[in-house]
mmCIF file of C-alpha atoms in Angstrom:
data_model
loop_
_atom_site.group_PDB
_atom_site.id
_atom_site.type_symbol
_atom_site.label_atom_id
_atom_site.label_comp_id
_atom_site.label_asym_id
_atom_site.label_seq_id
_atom_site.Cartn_x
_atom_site.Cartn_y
_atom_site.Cartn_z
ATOM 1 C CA UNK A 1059 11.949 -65.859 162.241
ATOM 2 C CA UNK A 1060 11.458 -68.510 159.549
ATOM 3 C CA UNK A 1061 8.096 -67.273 157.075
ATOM 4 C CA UNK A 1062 4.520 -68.256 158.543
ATOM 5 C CA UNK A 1063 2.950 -71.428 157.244
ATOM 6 C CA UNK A 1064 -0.479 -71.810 157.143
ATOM 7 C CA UNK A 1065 -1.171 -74.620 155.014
ATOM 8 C CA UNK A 1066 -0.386 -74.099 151.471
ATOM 9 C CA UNK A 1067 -0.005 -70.312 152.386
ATOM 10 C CA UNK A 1068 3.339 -68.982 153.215
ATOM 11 C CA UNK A 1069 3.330 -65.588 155.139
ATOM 12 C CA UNK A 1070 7.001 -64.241 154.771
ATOM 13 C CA UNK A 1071 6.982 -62.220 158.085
ATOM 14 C CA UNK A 1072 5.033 -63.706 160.690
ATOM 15 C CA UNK A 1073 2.200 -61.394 161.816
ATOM 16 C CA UNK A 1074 -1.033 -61.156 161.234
ATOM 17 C CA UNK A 1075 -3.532 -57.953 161.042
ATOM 18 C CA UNK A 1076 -6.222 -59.039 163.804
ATOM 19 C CA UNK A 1077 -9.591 -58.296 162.967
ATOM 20 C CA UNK A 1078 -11.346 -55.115 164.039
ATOM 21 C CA UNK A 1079 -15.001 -54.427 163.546
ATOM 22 C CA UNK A 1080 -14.805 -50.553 161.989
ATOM 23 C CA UNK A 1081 -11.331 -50.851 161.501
ATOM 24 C CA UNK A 1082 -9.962 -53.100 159.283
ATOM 25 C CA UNK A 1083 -12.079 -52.366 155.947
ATOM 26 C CA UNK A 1084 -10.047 -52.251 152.813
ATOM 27 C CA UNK A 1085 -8.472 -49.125 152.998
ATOM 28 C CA UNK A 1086 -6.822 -49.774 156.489
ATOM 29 C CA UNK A 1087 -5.526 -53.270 155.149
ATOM 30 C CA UNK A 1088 -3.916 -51.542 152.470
ATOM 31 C CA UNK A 1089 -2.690 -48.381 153.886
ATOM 32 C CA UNK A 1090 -1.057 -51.445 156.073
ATOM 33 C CA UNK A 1091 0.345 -53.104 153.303
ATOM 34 C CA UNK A 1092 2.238 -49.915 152.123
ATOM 35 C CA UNK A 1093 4.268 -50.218 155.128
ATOM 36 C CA UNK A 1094 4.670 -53.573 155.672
ATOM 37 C CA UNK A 1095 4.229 -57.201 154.918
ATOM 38 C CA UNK A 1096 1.941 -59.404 156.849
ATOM 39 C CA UNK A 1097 -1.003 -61.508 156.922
ATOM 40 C CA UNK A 1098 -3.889 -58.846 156.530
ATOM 41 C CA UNK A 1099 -7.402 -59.681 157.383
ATOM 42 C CA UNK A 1100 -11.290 -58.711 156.790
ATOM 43 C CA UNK A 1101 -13.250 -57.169 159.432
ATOM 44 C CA UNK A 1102 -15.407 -60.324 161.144
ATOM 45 C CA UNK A 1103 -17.889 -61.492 158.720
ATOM 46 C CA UNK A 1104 -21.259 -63.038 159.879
ATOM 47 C CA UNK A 1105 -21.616 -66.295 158.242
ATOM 48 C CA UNK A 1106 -25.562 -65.806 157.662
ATOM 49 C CA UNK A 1107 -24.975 -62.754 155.911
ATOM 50 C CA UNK A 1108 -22.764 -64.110 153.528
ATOM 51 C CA UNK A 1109 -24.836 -66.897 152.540
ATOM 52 C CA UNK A 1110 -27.750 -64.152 152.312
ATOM 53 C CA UNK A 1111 -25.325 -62.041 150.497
ATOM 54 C CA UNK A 1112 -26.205 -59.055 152.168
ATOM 55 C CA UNK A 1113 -24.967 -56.059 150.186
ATOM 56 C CA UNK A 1114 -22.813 -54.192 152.952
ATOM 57 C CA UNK A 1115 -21.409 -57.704 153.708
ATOM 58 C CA UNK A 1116 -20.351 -58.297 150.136
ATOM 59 C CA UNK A 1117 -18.627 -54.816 149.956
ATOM 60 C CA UNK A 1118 -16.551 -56.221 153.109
ATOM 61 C CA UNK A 1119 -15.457 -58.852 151.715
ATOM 62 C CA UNK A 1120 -13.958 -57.141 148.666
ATOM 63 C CA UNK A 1121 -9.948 -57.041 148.719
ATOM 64 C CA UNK A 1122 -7.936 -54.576 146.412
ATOM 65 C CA UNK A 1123 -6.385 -56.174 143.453
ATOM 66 C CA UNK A 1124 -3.190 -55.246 145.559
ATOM 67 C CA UNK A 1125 -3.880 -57.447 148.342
ATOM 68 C CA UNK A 1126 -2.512 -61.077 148.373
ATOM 69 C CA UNK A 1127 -2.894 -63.347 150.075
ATOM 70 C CA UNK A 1128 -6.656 -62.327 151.139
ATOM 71 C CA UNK A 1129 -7.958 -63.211 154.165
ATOM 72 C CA UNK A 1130 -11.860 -63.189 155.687
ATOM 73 C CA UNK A 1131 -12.260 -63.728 159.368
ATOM 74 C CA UNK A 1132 -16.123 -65.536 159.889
ATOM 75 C CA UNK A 1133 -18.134 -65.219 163.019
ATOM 76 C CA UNK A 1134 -20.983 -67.780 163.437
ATOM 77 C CA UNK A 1135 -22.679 -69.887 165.699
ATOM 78 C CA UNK A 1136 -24.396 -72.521 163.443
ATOM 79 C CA UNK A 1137 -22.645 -75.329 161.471
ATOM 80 C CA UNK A 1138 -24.706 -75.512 158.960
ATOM 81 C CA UNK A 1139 -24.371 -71.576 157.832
ATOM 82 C CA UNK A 1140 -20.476 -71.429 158.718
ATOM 83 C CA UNK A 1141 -20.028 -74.493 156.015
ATOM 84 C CA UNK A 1142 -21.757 -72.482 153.849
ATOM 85 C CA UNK A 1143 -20.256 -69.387 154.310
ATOM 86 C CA UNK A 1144 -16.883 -71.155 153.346
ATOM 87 C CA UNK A 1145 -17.890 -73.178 150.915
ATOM 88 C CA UNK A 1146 -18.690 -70.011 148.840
ATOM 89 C CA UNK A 1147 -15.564 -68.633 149.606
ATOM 90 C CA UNK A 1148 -13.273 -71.327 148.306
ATOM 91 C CA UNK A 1149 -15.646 -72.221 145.549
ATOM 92 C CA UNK A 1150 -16.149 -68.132 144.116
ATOM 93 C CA UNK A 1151 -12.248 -67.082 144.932
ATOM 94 C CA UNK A 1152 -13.203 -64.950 147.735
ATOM 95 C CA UNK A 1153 -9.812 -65.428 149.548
ATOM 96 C CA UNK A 1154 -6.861 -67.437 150.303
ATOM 97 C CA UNK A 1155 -7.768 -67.851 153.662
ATOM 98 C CA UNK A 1156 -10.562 -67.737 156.536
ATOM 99 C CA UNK A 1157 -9.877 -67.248 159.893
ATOM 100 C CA UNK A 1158 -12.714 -68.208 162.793
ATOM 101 C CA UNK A 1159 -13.435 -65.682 165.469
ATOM 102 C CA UNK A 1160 -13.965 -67.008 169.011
ATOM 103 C CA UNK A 1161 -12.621 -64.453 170.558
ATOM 104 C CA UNK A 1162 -15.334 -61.786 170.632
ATOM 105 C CA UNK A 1163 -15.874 -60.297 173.857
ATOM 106 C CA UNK A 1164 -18.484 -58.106 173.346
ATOM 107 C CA UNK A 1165 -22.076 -58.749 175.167
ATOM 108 C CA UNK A 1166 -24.241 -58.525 172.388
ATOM 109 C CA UNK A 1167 -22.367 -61.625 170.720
ATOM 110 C CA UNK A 1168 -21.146 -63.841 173.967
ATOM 111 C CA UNK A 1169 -24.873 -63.250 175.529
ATOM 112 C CA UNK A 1170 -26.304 -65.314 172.385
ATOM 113 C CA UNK A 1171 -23.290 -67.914 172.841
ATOM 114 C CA UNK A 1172 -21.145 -66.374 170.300
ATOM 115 C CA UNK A 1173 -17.351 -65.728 170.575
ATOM 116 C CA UNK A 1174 -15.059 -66.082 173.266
ATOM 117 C CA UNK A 1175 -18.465 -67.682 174.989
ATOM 118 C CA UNK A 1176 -18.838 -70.531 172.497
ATOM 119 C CA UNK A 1177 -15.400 -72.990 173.215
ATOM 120 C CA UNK A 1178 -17.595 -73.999 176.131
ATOM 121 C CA UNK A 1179 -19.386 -75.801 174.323
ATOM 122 C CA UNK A 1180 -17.292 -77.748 173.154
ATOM 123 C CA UNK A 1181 -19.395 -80.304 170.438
ATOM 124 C CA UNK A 1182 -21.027 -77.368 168.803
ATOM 125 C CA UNK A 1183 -17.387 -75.555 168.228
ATOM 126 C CA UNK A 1184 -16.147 -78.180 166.928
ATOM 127 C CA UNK A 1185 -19.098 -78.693 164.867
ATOM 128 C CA UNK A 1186 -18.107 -75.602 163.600
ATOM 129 C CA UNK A 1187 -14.799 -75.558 162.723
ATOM 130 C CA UNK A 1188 -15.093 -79.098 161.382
ATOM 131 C CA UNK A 1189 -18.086 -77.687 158.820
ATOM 132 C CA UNK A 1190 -15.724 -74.189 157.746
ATOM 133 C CA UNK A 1191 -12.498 -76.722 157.384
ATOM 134 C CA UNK A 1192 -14.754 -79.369 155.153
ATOM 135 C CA UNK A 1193 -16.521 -76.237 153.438
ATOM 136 C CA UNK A 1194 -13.249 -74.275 152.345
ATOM 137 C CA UNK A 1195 -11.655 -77.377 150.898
ATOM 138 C CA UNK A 1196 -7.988 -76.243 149.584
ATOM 139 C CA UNK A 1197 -8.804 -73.141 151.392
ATOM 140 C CA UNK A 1198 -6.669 -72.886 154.922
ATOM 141 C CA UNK A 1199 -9.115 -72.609 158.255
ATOM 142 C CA UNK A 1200 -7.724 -70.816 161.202
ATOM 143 C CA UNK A 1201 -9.434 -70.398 164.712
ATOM 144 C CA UNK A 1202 -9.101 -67.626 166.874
ATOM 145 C CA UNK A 1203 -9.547 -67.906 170.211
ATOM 146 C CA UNK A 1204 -9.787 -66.741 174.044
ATOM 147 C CA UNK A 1205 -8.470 -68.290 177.232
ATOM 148 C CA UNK A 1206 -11.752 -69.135 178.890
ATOM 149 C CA UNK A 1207 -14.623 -67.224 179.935
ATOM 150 C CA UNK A 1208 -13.295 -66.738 183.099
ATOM 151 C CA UNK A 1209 -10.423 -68.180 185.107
ATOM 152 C CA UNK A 1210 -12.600 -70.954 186.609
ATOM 153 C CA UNK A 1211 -13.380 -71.555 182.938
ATOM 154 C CA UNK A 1212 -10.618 -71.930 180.843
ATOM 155 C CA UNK A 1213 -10.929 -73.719 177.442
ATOM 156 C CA UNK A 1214 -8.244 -72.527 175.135
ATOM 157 C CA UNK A 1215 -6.252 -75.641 175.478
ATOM 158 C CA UNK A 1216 -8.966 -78.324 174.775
ATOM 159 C CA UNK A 1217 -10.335 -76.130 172.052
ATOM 160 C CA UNK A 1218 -7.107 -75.999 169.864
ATOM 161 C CA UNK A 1219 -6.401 -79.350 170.405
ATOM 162 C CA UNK A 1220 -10.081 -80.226 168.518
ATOM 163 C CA UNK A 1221 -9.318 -77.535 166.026
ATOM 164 C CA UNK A 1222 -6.026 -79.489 165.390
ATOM 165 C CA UNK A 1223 -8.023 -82.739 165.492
ATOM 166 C CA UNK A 1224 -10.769 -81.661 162.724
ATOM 167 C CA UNK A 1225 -8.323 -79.962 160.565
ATOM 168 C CA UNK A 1226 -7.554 -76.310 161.320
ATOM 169 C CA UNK A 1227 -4.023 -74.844 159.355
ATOM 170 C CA UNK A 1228 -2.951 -72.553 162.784
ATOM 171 C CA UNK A 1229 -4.607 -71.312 165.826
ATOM 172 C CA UNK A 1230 -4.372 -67.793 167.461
ATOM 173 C CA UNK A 1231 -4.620 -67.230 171.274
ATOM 174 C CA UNK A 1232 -5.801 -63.612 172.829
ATOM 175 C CA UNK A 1233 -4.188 -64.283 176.585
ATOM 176 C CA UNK A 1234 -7.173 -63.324 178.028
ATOM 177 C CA UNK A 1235 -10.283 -64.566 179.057
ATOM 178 C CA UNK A 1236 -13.543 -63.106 178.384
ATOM 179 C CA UNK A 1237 -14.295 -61.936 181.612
ATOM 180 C CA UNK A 1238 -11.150 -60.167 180.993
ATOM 181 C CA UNK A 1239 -12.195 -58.229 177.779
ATOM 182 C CA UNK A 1240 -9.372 -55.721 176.871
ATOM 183 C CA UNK A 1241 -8.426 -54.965 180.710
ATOM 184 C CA UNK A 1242 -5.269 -55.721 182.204
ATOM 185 C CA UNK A 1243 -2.442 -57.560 180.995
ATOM 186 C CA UNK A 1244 -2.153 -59.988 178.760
ATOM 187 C CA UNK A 1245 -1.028 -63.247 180.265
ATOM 188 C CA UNK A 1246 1.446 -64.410 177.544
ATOM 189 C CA UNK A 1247 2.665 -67.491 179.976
ATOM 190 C CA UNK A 1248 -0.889 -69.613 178.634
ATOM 191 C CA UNK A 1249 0.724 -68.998 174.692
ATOM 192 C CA UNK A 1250 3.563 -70.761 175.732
ATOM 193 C CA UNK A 1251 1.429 -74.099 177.224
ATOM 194 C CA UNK A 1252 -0.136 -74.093 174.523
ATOM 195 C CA UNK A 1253 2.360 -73.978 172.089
ATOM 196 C CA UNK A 1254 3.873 -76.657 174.371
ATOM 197 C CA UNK A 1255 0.583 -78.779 173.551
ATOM 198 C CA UNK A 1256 0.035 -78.100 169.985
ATOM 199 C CA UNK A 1257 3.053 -79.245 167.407
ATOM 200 C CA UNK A 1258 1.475 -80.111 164.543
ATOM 201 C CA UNK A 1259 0.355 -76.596 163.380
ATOM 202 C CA UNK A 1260 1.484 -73.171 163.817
ATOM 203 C CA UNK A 1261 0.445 -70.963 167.323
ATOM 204 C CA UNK A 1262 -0.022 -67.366 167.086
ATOM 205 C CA UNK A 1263 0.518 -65.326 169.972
ATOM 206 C CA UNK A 1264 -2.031 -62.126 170.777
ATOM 207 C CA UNK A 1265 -2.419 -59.362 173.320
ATOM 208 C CA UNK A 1266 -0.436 -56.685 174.251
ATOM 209 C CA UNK A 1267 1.665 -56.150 171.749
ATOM 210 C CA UNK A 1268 2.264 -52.604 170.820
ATOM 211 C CA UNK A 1269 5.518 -52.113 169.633
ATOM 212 C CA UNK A 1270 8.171 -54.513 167.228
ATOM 213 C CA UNK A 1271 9.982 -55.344 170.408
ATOM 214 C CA UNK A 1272 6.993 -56.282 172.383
ATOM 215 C CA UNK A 1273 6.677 -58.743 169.408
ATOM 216 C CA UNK A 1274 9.909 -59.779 169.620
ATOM 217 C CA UNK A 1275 9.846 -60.578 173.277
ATOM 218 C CA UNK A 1276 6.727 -62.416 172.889
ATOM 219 C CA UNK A 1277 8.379 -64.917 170.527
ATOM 220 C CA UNK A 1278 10.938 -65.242 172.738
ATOM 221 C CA UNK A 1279 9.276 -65.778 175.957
ATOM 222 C CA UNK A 1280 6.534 -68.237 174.506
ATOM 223 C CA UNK A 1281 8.059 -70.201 171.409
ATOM 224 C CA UNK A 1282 5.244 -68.752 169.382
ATOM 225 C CA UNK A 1283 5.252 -69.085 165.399
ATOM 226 C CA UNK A 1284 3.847 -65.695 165.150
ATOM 227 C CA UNK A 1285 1.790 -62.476 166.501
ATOM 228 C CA UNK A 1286 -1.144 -61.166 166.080
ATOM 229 C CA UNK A 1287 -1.754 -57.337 165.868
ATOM 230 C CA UNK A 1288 -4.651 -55.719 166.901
ATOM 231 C CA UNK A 1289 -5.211 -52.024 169.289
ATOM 232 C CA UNK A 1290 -1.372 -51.362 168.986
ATOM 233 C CA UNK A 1291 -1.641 -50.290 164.849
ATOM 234 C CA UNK A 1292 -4.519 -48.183 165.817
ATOM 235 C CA UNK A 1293 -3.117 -44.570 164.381
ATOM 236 C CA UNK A 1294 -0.132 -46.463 163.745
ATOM 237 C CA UNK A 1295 0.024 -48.857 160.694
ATOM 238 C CA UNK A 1296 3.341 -48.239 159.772
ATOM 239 C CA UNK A 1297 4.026 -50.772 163.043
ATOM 240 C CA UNK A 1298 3.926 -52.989 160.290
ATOM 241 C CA UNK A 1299 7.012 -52.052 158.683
ATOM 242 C CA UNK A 1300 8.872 -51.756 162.190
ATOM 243 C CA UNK A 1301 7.356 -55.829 162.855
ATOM 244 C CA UNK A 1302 8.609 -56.480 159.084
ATOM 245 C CA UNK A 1303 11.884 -55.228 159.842
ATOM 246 C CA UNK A 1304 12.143 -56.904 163.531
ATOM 247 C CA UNK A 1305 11.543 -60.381 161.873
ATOM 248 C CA UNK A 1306 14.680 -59.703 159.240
ATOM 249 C CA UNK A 1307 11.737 -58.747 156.826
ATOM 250 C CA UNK A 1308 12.444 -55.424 154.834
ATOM 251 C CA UNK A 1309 10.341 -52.183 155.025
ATOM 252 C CA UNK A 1310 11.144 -48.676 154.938
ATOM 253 C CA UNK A 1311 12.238 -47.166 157.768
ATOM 254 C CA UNK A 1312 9.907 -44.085 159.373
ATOM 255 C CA UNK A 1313 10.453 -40.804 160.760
ATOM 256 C CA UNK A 1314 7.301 -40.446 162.243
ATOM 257 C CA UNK A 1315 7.704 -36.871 162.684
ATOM 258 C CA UNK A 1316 3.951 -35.088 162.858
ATOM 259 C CA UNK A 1317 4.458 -34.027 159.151
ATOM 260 C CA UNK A 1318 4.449 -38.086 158.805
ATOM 261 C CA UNK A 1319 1.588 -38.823 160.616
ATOM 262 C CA UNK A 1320 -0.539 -35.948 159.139
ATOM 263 C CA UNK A 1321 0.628 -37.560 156.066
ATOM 264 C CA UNK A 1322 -0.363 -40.946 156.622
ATOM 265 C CA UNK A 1323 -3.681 -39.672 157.881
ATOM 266 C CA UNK A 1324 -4.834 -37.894 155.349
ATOM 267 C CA UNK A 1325 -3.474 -40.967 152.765
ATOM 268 C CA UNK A 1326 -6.285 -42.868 154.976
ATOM 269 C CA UNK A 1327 -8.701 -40.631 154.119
ATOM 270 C CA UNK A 1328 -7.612 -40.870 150.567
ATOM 271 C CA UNK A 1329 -8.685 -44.874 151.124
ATOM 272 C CA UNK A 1330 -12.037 -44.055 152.568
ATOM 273 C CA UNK A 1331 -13.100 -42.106 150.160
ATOM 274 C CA UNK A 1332 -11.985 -45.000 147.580
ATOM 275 C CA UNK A 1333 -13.189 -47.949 149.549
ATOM 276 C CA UNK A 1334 -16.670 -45.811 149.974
ATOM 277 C CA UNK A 1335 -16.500 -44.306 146.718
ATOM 278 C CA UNK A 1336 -17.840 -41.257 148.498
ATOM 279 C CA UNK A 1337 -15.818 -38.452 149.676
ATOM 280 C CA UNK A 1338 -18.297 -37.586 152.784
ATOM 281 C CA UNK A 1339 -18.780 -40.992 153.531
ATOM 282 C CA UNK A 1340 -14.955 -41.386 153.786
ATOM 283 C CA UNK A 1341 -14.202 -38.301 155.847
ATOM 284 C CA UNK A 1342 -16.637 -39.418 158.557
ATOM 285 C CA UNK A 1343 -15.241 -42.530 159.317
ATOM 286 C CA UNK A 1344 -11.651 -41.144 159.442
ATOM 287 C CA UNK A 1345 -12.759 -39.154 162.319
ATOM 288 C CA UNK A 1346 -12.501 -41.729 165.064
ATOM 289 C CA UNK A 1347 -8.767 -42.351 164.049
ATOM 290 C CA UNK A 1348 -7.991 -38.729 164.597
ATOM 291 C CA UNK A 1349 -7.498 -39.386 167.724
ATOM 292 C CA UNK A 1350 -5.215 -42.353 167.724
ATOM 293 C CA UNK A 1351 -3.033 -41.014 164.907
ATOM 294 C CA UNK A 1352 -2.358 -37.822 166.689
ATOM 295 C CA UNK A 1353 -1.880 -39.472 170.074
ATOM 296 C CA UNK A 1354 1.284 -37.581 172.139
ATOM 297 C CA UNK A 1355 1.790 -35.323 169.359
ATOM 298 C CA UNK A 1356 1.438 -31.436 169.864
ATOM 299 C CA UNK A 1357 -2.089 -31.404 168.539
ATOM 300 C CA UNK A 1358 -4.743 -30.040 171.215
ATOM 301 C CA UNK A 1359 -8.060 -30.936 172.217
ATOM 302 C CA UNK A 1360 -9.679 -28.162 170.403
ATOM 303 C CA UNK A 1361 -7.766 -29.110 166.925
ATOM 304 C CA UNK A 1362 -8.550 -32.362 167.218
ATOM 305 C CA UNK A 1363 -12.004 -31.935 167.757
ATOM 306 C CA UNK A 1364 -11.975 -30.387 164.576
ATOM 307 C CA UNK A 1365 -10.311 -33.045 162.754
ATOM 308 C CA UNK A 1366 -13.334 -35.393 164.261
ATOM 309 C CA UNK A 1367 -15.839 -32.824 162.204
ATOM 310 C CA UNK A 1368 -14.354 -33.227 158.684
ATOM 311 C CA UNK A 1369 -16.329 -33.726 155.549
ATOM 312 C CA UNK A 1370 -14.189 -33.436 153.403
ATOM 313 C CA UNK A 1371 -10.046 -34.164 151.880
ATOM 314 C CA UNK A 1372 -10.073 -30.128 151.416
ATOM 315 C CA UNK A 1373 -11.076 -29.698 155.374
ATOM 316 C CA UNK A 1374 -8.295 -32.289 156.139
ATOM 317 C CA UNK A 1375 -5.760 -30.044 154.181
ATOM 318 C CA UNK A 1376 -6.701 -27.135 155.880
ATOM 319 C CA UNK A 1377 -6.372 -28.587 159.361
ATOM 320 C CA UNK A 1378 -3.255 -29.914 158.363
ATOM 321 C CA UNK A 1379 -1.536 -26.738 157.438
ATOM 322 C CA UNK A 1380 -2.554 -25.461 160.923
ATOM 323 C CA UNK A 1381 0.241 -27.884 162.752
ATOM 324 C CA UNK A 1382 3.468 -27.271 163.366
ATOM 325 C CA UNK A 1383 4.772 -30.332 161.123
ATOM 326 C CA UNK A 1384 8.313 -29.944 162.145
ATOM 327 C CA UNK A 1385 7.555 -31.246 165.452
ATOM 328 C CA UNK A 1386 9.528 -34.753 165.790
ATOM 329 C CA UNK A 1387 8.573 -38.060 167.000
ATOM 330 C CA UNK A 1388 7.507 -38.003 170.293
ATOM 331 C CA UNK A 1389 8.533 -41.267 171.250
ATOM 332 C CA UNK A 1390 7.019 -42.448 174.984
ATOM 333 C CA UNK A 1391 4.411 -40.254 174.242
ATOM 334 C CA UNK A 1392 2.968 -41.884 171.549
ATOM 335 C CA UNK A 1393 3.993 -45.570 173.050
ATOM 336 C CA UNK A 1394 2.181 -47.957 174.909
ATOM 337 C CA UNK A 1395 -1.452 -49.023 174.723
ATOM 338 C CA UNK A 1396 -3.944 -47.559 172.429
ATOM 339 C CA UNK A 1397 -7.238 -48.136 171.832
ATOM 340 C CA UNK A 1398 -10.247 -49.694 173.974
ATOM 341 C CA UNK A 1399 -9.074 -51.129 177.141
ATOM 342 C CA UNK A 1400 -11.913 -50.339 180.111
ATOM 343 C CA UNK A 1401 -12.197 -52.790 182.944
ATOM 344 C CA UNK A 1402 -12.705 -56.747 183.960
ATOM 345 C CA UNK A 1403 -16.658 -57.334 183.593
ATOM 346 C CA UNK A 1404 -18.837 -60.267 184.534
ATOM 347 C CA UNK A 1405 -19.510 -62.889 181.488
ATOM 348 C CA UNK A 1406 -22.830 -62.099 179.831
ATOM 349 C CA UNK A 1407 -23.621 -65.631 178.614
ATOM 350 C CA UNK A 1408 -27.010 -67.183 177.620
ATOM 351 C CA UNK A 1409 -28.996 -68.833 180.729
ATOM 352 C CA UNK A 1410 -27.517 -71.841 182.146
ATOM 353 C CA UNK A 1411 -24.729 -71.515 179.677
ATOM 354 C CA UNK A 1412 -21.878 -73.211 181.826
ATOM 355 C CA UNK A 1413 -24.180 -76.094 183.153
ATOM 356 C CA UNK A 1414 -23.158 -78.244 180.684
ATOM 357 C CA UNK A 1415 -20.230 -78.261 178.221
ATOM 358 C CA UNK A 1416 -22.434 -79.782 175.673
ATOM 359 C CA UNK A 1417 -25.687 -77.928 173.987
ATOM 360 C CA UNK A 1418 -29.221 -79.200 175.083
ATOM 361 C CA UNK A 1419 -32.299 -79.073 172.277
ATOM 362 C CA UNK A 1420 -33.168 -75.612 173.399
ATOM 363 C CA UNK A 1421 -29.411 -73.991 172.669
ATOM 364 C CA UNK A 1422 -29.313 -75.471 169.725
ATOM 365 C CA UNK A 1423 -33.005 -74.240 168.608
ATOM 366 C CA UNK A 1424 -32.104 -70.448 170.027
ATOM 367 C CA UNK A 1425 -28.597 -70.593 168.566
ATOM 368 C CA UNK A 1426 -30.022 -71.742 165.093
ATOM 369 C CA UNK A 1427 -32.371 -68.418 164.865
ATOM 370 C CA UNK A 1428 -29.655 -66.361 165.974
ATOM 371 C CA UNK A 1429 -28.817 -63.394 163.941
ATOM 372 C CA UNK A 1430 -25.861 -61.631 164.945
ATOM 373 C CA UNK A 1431 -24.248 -58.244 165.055
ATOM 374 C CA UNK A 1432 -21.177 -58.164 163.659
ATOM 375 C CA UNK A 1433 -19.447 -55.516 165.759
ATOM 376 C CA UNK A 1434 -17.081 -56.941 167.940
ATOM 377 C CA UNK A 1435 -13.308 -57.911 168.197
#
């Protein structure tokens, strides 16, 4: 695979970190980066609190001296604050590039119009996109986005063509629609129609990939320029070395032997506690990975509940000389999805929301007031 470029970027294996809220903070980005090479990006970013500069807001946007490029993914639903919102990000150095989430499933976002629901309408996104690409000047804009809402709704293939219209350096397709959510399979045939309709910029494929030759395969079966990684690095960020490699990238090759992973998991924690710059603070949130790191191996319920109650580095250590960390690499045991999945749900979308595929005065008025959550995917 030739490098990824996006604009005056150039990625030199073609993948890109996708954007998860909890997830992707600094320390996961570069505990990434120490496997492989990639395109590695923020957790999503609401546009209003960056032009507020809210304080925990400013701490995500923060990338390690290490990190390079940088990338910031923004979620908004109002011109005015998502030109801002790039504007100050080209104009203070804030990254090399911004990425635009419409792909948000989540009801507390798509029932106030926001991601995956807002394509629909389709003056307001590209409003949007239009006001981030004019905002971040030399700064590359790149739109992420869903199928639809539902199959009865699908806009993915008008929506990129305005993003290509109004200026937008690549856009990234999750093959599924929000009605969808993270349930079933990903339908990689509608990357491939669109990458038949957009030539002018690079398409990224996303969904369902969990392994290098899942990636692989992807490329193959859809022409895509690149993928985009989400639930399947979940536990497993080293995938990035094994995606660096697939590409004709280079990256150490790993043993991922449960001595590895308890490894790797505890260098996490090491992050945390960095990132935070608080040991407790750390430990806590490396609980909910316990369970995806340790996924397969011989590590039972009761241990890893325990690894889910640490405070501290010194309680990781202890757990860790507990296992048996000559056990080897599982393999199918530790394969295949990870991460949220759950089941097919009816769109939660504003009132009246699919009446029209254009906003009326009281949309626009609601939309404007709008203060959003960033959790989300």
């Amino acid at each position: 695979m030739p490098p990824l470029k996006i604009g005056p970027l150039t990625v030199d294996v073609p993948v890109v970190l996708a954007p998860m809220a909890g997830v992707t903070n600094m320390a996961f980005r570069r505990l990434c980066r120490e496997y492989g090479i990639g395109l590695y990006v923020t957790e999503m970013i609401t546009t209003r609190a960056l032009v507020e500069r809210n304080d925990v807001t400013m701490r995500l946007i923060r990338h390690h001296e290490s990190e390079t490029p940088r990338s910031i993914q923004l979620y908004g639903v109002d011109p005015k604050y998502t030109g801002e919102a790039a504007r100050i990000i080209a104009a203070e150095d804030h990254a090399d590039h911004i990425d635009l989430n419409f792909g948000c499933p989540v009801p507390k976002v798509t029932r106030k119009g926001g991601g995956s629901a807002l394509p629909w309408k389709s003056d307001l996104f590209r409003d949007i996109v239009k006001a981030a690409v004019d905002g971040a000047g030399d700064v590359p804009v790149t739109v992420k986005i869903r199928k639809g809402i539902d199959d009865d709704h699908l806009t993915y293939l008008e929506a990129a063509k305005t993003a290509e219209s109004v200026g937008a350096a690549a856009v990234s397709l999750h093959a599924r629609t929000l009605e969808q959510s993270y349930s079933g399979e990903a339908d990689w045939s509608s990357i491939a129609r669109l990458k038949e309709h957009i030539t002018s910029i690079p398409v990224l494929g996303n969904g369902d990939i969990w392994s290098a030759e899942d990636a692989i395969r992807m490329v193959d079966e859809t022409g895509c320029d690149g993928v985009v990684v989400g639930r399947g690095c979940l536990g497993r960020p080293w995938l990035f070395g094994e995606l660096a490699r697939a590409f004709g990238g280079e990256a150490p090759v790993v043993d991922a032997t449960l001595e590895f992973v308890a490894q790797a998991f505890r260098r996490h924690a090491e992050l945390l506690v960095d990132f935070y710059e608080d040991e407790l603070r750390g430990c806590r949130d490396i609980r909910k990975h316990a369970g995806w790191y340790f996924k397969g191996y011989p590590v039972g319920g009761e241990m890893r509940g325990r690894f889910t109650q640490v405070n501290t580095l010194a309680d990781i250590d202890a757990l860790v000389s507990e296992l048996d960390l000559t056990a080897p690499y599982p393999g199918e045991g530790v394969e295949g999805p990870r991460g949220r999945s759950g089941r097919a749900r009816r769109a939660v979308l504003p009132e009246g929301w699919l009446a029209s595929r254009t906003m009326n005065a009281q949309e626009s008025a609601e939309l404007h007031e709008a203060e959003l959550d960033t959790s989300g995917g």
